[in-house]
Coordinates of C-alpha atoms in Angstrom, one line a residue:
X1 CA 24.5 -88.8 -78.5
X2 CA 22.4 -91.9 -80.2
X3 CA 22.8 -95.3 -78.6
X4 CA 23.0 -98.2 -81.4
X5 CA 19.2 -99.1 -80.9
X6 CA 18.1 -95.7 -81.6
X7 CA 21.0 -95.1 -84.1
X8 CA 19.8 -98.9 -85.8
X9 CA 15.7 -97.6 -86.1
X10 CA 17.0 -94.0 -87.7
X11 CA 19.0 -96.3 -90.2
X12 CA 15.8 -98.3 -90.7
X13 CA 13.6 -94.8 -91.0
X14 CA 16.7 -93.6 -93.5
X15 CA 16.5 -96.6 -95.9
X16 CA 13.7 -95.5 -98.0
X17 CA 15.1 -91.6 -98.6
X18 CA 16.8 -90.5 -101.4
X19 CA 19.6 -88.1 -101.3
X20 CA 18.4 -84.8 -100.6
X21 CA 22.1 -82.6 -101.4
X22 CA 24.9 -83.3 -103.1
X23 CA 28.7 -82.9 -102.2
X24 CA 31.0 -82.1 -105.0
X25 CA 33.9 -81.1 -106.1
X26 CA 33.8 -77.7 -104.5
X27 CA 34.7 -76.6 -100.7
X28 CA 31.8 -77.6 -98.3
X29 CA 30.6 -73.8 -98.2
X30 CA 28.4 -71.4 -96.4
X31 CA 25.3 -71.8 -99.0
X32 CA 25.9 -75.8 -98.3
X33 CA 26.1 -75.7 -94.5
X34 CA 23.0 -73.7 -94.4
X35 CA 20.8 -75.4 -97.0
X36 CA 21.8 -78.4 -94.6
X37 CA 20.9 -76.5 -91.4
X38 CA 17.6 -75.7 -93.6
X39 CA 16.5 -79.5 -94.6
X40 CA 17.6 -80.8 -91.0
X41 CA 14.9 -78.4 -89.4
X42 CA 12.3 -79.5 -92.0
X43 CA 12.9 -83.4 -92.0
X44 CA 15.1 -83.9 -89.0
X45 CA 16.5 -87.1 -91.1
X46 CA 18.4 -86.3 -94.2
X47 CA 20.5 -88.5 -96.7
X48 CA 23.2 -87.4 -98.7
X49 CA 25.7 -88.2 -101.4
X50 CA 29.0 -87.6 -102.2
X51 CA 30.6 -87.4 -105.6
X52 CA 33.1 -89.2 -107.5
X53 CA 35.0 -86.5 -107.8
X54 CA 35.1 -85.0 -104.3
X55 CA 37.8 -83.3 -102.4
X56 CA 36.2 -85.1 -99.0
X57 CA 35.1 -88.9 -98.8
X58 CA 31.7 -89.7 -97.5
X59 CA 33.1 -89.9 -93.9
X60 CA 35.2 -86.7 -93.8
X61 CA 32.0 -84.9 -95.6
X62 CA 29.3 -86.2 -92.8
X63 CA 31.7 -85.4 -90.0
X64 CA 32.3 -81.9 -91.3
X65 CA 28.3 -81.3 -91.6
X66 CA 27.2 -82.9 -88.7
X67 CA 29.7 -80.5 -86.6
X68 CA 27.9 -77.2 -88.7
X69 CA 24.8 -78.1 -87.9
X70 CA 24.8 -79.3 -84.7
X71 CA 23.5 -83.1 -86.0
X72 CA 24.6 -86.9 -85.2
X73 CA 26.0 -88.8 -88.3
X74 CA 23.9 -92.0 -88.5
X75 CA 25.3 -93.9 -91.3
X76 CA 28.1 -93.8 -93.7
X77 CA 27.7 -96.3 -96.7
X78 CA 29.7 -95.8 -99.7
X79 CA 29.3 -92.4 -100.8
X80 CA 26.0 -91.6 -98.9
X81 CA 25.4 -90.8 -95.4
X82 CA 22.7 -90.1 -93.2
X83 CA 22.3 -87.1 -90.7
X84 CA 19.7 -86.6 -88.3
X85 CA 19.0 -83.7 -85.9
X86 CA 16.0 -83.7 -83.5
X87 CA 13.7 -80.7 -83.5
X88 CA 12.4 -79.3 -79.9
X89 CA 9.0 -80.2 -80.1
X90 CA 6.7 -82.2 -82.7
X91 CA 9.2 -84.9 -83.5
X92 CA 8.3 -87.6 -85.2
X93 CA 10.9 -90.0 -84.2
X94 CA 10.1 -89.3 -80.3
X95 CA 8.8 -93.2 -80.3
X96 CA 12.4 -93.9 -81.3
X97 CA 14.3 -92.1 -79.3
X98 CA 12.6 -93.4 -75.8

């Protein structure tokens, strides 16, 4: 669990990503869940979006993911939300989370 300091520096480290996934109008899938699993081990600090046309809002759509993966939902703004998952070893965001 992220106390608001370290949740408020992986906000700051999140500003400057794009969205990496989308989330459309299809279920929240297998291929989806994993691709996130993927991009979470690789970057540890993801951003994504949801679409207009959605079944899940940006909320319901973080929650869902987070809970897949195993990550802590850092931000939800709008239609975009930010997951990040810490790796083992060689973090870069081991300053931050002190």
């Amino acid at each position: 669990m992220l106390t608001s300091k370290q949740r408020a520096a992986l906000r700051a480290a999140a500003n400057t990503l794009d969205p990496v996934f989308q989330v459309g109008k299809g279920e929240i899938d297998e291929t989806l869940i994993r691709s996130t699993a993927d991009c979470l081990a690789a970057r540890e600090l993801i951003k994504m979006k949801v679409l207009d046309n959605s079944l899940y809002s940006a909320k319901e759509a973080a929650g869902i993911l987070a809970e897949a993966t195993g990550a802590d939902v850092v931000q939800v703004i709008g239609s975009k939300f930010v997951l990040f998952l810490q790796k083992d070893k060689d973090s870069k965001f081991t300053e931050i989370l002190k």
